[in-house]
Short mmCIF file of C-alpha atoms and ligand atoms in Angstrom, two decimals:
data_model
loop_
_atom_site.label_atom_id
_atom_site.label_comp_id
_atom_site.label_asym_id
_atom_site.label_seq_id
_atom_site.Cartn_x
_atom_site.Cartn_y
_atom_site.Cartn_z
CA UNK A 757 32.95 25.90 -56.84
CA UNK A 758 34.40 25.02 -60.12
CA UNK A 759 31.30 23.68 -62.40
CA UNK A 760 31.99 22.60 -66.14
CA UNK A 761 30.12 23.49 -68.60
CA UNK A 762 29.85 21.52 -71.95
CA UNK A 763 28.41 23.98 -74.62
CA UNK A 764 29.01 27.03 -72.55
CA UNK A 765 28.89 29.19 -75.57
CA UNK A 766 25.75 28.35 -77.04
CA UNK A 767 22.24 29.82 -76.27
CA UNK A 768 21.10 28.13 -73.28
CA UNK A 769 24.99 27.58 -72.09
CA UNK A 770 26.14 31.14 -72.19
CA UNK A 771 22.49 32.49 -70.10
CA UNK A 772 23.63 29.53 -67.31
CA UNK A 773 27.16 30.69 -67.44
CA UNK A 774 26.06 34.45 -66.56
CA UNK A 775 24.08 33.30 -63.84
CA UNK A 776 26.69 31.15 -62.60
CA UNK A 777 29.03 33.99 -62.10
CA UNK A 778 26.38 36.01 -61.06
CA UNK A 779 25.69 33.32 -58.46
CA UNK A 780 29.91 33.31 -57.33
CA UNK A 781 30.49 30.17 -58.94
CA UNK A 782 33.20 29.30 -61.05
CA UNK A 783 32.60 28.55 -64.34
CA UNK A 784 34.66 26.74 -66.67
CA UNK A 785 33.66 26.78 -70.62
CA UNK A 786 34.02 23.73 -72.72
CA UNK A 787 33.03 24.52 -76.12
CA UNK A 788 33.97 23.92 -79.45
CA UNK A 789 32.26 26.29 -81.15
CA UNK A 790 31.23 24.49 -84.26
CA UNK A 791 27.32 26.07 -83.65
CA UNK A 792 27.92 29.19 -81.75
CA UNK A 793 30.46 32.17 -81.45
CA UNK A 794 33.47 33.11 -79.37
CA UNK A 795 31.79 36.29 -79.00
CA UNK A 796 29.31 35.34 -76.55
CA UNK A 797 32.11 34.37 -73.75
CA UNK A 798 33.47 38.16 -74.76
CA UNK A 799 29.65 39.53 -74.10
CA UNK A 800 29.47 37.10 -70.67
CA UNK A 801 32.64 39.07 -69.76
CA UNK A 802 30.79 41.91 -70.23
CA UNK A 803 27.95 41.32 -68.80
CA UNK A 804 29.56 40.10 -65.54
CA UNK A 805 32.45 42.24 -65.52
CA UNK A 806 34.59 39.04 -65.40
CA UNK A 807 35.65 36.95 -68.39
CA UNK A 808 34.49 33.11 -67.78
CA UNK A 809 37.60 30.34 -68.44
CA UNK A 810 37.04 29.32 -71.93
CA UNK A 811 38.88 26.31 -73.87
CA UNK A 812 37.80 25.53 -77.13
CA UNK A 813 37.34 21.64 -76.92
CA UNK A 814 35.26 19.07 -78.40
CA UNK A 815 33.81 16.35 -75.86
CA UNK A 816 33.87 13.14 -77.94
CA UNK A 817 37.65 14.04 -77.56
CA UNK A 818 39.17 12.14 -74.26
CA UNK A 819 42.64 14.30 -74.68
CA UNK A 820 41.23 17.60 -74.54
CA UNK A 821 38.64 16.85 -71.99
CA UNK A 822 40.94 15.02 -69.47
CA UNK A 823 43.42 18.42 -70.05
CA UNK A 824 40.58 20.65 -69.01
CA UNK A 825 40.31 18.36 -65.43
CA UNK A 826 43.95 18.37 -65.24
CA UNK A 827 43.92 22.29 -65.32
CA UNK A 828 41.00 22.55 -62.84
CA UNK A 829 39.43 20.74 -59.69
CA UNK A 830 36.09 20.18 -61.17
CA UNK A 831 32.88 19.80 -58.52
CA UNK A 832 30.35 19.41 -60.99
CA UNK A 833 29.28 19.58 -64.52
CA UNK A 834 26.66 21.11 -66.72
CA UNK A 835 26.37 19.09 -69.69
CA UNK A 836 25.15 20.79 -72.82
CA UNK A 837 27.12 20.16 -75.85
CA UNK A 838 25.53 18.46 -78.37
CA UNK A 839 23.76 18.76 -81.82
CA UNK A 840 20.22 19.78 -81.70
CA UNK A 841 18.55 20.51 -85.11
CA UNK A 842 15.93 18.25 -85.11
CA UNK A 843 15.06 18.22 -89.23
CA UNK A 844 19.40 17.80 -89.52
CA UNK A 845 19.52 14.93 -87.28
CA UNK A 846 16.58 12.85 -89.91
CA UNK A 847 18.89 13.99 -92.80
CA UNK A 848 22.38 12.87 -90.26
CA UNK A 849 21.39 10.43 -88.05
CA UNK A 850 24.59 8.95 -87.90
CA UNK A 851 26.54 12.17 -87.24
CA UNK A 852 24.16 12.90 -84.31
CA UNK A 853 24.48 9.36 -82.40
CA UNK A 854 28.15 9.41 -83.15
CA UNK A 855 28.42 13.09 -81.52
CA UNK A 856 25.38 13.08 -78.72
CA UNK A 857 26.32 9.75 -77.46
CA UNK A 858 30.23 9.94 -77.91
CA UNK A 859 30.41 12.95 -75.84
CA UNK A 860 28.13 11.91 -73.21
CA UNK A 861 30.10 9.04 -72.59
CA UNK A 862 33.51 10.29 -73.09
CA UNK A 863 32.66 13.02 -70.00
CA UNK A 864 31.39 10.25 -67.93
CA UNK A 865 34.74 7.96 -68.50
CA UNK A 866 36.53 11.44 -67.74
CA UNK A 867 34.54 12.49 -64.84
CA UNK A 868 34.75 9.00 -62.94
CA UNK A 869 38.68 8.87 -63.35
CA UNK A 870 38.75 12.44 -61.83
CA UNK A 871 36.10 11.69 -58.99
CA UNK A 872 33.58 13.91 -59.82
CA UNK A 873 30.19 12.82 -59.18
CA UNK A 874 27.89 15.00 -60.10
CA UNK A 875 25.91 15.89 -63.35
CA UNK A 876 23.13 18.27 -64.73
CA UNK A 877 21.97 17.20 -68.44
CA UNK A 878 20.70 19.16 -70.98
CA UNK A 879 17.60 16.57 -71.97
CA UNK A 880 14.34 17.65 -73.58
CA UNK A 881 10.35 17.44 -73.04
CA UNK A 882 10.88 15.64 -76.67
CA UNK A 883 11.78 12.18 -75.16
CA UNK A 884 7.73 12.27 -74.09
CA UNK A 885 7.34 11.10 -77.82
CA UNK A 886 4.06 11.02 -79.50
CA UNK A 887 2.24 8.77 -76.96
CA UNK A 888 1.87 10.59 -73.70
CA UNK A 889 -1.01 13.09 -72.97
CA UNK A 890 -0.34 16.11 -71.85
CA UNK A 891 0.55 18.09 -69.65
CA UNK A 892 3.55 16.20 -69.27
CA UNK A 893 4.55 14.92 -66.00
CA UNK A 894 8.59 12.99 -65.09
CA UNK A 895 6.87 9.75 -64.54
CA UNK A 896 5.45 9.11 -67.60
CA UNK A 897 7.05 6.62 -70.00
CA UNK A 898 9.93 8.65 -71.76
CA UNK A 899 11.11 6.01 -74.04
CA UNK A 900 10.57 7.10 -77.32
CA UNK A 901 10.85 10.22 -79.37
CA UNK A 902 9.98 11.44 -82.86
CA UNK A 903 13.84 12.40 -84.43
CA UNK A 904 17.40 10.93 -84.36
CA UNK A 905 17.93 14.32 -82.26
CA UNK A 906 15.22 13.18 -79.40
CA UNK A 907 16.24 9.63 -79.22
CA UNK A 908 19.84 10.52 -78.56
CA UNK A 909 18.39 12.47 -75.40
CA UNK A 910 15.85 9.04 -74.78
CA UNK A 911 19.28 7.06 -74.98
CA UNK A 912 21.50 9.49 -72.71
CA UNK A 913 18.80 9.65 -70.25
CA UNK A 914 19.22 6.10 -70.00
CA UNK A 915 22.97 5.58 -70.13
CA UNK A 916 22.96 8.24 -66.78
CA UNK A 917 20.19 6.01 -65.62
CA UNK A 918 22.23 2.95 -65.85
CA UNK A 919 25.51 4.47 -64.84
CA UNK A 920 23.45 6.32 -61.57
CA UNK A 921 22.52 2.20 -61.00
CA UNK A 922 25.93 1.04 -61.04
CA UNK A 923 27.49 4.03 -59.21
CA UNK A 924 25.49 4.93 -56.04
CA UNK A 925 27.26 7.78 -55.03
CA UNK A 926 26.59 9.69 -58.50
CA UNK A 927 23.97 11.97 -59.33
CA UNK A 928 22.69 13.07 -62.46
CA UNK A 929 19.61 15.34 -63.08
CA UNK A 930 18.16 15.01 -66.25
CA UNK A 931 16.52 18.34 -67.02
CA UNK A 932 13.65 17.92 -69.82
CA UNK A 933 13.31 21.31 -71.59
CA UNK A 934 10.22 22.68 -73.00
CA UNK A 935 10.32 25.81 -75.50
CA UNK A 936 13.22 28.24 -74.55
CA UNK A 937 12.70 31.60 -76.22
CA UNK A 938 13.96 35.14 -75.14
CA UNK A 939 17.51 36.44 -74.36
CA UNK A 940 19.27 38.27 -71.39
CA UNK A 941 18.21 41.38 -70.82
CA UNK A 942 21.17 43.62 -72.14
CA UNK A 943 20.55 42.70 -75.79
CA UNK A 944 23.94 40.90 -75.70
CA UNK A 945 23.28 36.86 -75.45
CA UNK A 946 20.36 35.39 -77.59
CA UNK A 947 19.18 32.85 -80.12
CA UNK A 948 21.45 33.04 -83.08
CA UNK A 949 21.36 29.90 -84.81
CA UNK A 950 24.01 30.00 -88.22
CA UNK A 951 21.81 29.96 -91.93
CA UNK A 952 18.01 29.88 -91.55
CA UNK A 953 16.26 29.44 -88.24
CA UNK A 954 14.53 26.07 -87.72
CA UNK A 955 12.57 27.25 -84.13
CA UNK A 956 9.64 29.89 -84.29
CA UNK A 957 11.58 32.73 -82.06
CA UNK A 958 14.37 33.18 -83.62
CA UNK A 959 12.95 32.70 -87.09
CA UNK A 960 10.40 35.60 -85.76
CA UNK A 961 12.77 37.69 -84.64
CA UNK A 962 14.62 37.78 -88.40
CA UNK A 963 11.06 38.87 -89.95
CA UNK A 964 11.02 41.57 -87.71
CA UNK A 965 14.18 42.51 -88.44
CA UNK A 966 13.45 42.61 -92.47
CA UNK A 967 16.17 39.35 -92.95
CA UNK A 968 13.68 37.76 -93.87
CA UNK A 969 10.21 38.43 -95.66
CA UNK A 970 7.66 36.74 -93.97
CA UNK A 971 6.92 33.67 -90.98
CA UNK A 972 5.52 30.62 -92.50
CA UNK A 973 3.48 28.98 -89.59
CA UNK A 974 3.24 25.51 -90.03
CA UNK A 975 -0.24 24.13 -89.99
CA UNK A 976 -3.66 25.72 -89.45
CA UNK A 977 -5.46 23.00 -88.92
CA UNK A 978 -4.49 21.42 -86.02
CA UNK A 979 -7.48 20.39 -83.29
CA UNK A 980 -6.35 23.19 -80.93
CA UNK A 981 -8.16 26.66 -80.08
CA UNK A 982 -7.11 28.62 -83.01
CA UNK A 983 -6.10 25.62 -85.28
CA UNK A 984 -2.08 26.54 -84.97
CA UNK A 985 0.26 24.38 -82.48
CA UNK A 986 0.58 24.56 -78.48
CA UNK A 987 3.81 24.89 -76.66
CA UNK A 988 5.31 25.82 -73.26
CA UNK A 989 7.51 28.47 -73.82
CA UNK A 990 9.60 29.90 -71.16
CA UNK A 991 12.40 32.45 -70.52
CA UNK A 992 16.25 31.08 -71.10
CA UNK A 993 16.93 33.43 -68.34
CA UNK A 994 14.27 31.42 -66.12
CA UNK A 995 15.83 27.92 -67.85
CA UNK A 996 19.23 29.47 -66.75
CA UNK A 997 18.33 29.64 -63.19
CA UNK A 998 16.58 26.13 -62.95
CA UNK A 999 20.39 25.14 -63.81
CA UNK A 1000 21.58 26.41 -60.46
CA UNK A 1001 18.92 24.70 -58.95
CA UNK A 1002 19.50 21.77 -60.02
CA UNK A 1003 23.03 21.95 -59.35
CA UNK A 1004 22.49 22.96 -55.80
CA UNK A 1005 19.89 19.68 -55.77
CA UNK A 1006 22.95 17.71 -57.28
CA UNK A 1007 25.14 18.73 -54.47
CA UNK A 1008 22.91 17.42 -51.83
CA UNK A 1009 21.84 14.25 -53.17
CA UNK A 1010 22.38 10.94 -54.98
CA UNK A 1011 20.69 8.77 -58.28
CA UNK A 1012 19.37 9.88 -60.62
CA UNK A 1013 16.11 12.14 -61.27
CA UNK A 1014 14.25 13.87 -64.71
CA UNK A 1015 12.49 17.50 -63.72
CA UNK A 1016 10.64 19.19 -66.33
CA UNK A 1017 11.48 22.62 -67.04
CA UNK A 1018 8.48 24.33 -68.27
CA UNK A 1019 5.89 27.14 -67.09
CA UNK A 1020 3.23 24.75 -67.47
CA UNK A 1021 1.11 26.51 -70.07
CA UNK A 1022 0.77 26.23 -73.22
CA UNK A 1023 0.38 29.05 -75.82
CA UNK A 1024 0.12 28.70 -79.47
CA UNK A 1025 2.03 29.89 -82.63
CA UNK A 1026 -0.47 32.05 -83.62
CA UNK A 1027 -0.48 33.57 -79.45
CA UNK A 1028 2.82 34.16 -79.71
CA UNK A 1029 2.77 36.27 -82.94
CA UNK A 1030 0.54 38.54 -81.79
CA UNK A 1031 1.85 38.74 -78.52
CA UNK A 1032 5.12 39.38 -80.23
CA UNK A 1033 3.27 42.20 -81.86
CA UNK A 1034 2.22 43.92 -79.10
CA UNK A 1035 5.25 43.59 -77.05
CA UNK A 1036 7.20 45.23 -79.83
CA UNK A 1037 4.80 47.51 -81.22
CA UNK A 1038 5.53 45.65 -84.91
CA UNK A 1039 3.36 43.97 -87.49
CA UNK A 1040 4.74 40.54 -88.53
CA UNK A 1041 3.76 39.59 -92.45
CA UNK A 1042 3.19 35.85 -91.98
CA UNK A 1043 1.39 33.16 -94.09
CA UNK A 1044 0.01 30.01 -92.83
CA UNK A 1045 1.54 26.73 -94.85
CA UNK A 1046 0.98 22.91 -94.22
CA UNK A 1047 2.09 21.11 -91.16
CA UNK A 1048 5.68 20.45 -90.75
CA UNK A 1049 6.34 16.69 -90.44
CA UNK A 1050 6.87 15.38 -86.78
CA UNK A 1051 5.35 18.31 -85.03
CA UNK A 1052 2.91 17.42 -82.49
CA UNK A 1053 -0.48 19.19 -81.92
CA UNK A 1054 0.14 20.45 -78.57
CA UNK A 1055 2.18 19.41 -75.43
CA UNK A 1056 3.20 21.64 -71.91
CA UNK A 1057 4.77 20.57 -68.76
CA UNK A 1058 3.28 19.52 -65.20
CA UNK A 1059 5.84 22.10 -63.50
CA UNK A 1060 5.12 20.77 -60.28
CA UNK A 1061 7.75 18.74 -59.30
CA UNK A 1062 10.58 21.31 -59.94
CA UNK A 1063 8.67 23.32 -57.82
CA UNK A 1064 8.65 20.57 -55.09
CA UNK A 1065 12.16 19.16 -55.67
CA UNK A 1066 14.26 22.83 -56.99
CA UNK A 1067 12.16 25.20 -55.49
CA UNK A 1068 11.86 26.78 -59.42
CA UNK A 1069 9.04 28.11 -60.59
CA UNK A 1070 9.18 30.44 -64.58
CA UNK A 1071 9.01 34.02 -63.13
CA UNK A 1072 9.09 35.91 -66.79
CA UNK A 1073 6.05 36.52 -68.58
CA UNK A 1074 5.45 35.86 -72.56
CA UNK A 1075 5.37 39.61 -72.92
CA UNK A 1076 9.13 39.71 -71.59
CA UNK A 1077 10.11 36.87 -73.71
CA UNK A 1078 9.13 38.74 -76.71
CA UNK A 1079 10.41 41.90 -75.42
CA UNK A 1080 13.88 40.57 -74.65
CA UNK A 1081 14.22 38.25 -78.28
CA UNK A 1082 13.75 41.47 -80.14
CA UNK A 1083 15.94 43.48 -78.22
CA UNK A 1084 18.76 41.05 -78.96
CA UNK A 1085 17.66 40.19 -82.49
CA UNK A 1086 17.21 43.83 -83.77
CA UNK A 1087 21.39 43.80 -83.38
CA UNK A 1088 22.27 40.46 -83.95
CA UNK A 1089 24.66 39.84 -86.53
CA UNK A 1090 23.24 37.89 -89.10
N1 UDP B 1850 6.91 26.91 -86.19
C1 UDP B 1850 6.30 27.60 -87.22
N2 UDP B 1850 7.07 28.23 -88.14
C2 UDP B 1850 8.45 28.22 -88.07
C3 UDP B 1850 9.05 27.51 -87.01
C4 UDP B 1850 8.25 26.86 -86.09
O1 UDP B 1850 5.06 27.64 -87.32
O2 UDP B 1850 9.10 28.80 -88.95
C5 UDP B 1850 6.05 26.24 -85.17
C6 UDP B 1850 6.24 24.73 -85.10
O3 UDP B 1850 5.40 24.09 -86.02
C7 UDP B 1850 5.87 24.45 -83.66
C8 UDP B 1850 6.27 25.71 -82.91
O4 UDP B 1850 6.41 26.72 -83.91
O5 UDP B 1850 4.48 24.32 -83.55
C9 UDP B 1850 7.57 25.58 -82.16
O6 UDP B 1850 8.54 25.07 -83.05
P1 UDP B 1850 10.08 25.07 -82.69
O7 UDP B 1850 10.83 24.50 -83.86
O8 UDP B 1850 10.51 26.42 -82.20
O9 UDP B 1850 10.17 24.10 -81.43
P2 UDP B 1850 9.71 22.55 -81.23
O10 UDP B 1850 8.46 22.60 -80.41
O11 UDP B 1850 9.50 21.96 -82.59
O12 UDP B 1850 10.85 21.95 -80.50
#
């Protein structure tokens, strides 16, 4: 089965692409590299033995999209490519509606003149918003978010919505991410954002690595256990697999559905240092500084339903996620 994938380059992307080929499907790269390397389809190569079709494309672009589904009898599509630095997208708002929503759309227009009717999106647990208590569960109001970034997923999730209303026979699954952190096992794909990290891992892993001098966690003095912020962090190499899942769930039905992605604990900043620590046998210097506008106190996943719906549960512990994220960021290149 050929399956697109949109951002197939980038972090998440290039972990799905592996375990598509791992998996015997047919993956076909769509990425236009403006926020990750061509080196990670050379290190999917590697990995797999087999090097994954690549064109170097931008999605908002209608030409270069409809000659990738001229070259290839697409049966499905993993949708990832978009801008996703939350503080950015406050500073760009324009930029990121323009590119998020352009993109989206232009696949759809391209998909529905080739036939192909079925979608996996890249969405996020951010389009909870502020409102909902946690742990977070797919029926919940997800209507509102806290950055231009999150409301471009609230407002894809319901463009698929509408376009699942007026097309029967389509199905999108909206996947709603919690915190991805790790990297694949041989060292080779990771987290390597360009310039300074925004998210905790990869900012950790760049401590550890002497890049930088110390972590700043943001806020003390939260009203959680030890005062710093919960999250749900899984594995990208678990996130990876929920992909296949979801495809396979795509295959076999029709409409449209959300399924979290998430362990379904949460763990704080603070937790994850130290279990970062110990995993890597490594002291991290690190400061505690105010709260970083927009975070929330604490939020996790009801995992449930992807359990029910994917049969996907998060197999990899916090231990391995720490294990792996060092591995890959002790040779990473910046
Ligand atoms: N965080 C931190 N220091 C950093 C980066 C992040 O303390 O340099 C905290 C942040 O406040 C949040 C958690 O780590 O509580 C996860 O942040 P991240 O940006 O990785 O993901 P988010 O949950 O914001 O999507």
């Amino acid at each position: 089965m050929n399956i697109l994938v949109t951002g197939g380059a980038g972090y998440i992307g290039s972990h799905t692409v592996v375990e598509l080929m791992n998996a015997g499907y047919h993956p076909i790269i769509v990425d236009d590299l403006s926020n990750a390397h061509y080196r990670a389809v050379d290190r999917i190569g590697k990995i797999t033995g087999k090097a994954p079709a690549f064109y170097m494309a931008n999605c908002t672009c209608k030409e270069q999209l409809r000659h990738v589904f001229s070259q290839h009898k697409i049966d499905a599509v993993i949708h990832f490519a978009a801008f996703k630095a939350v503080g950015e997208s406050v500073k760009k708002p324009l930029e990121y509606y323009r590119n998020n929503l352009d993109s989206t759309l232009t696949l759809l227009e391209v998909m529905e003149k080739f036939g192909c009717k079925k979608l996996v999106f890249s969405s996020s647990a951010t389009v909870y918003g502020p409102n909902n208590p946690y742990p977070y569960k797919e029926e919940m109001p997800a209507i509102q978010s806290t950055s231009p970034y999150g409301w471009t997923k609230v407002m894809i999730e319901r463009i698929l919505t509408d376009y699942c209303t007026a097309h029967p026979d389509f199905c999108a699954v909206l996947l709603r991410y919690f915190n991805p952190i790790g990297a694949h096992e041989s060292g080779l794909l990771g987290d390597d954002p360009n310039g300074i990290p925004n998210n905790l891992m990869p900012y950790i892993g760049r401590v550890a690595a002497g890049k930088l001098e110390k972590l700043t966690i943001f806020g003390g003095d939260y009203d959680t256990p030890d005062g710093t912020c919960q999250r749900d962090y899984l594995h990208v190499v678990d996130l990876a697999v929920g992909h296949l899942k979801a495809l396979e769930y795509a295959q076999a039905h029709e409409g449209v559905e959300a399924i979290n992605l998430g362990t379904g604990n949460g763990i704080s900043v603070l937790e994850l240092v130290t279990a970062f620590e110990k995993a890597n046998g490594i002291k991290l210097p690190y400061v505690i500084g105010p709260r970083r506008d927009g975070d929330l106190p604490a939020f996790w996943a009801d995992a449930a339903k992807a359990k029910e719906l994917l049969d996907w549960e998060a197999v990899y512990s916090v231990e391995d996620m720490c294990r792996s994220a060092w591995k890959f960021a002790k040779n990473a290149s910046v």
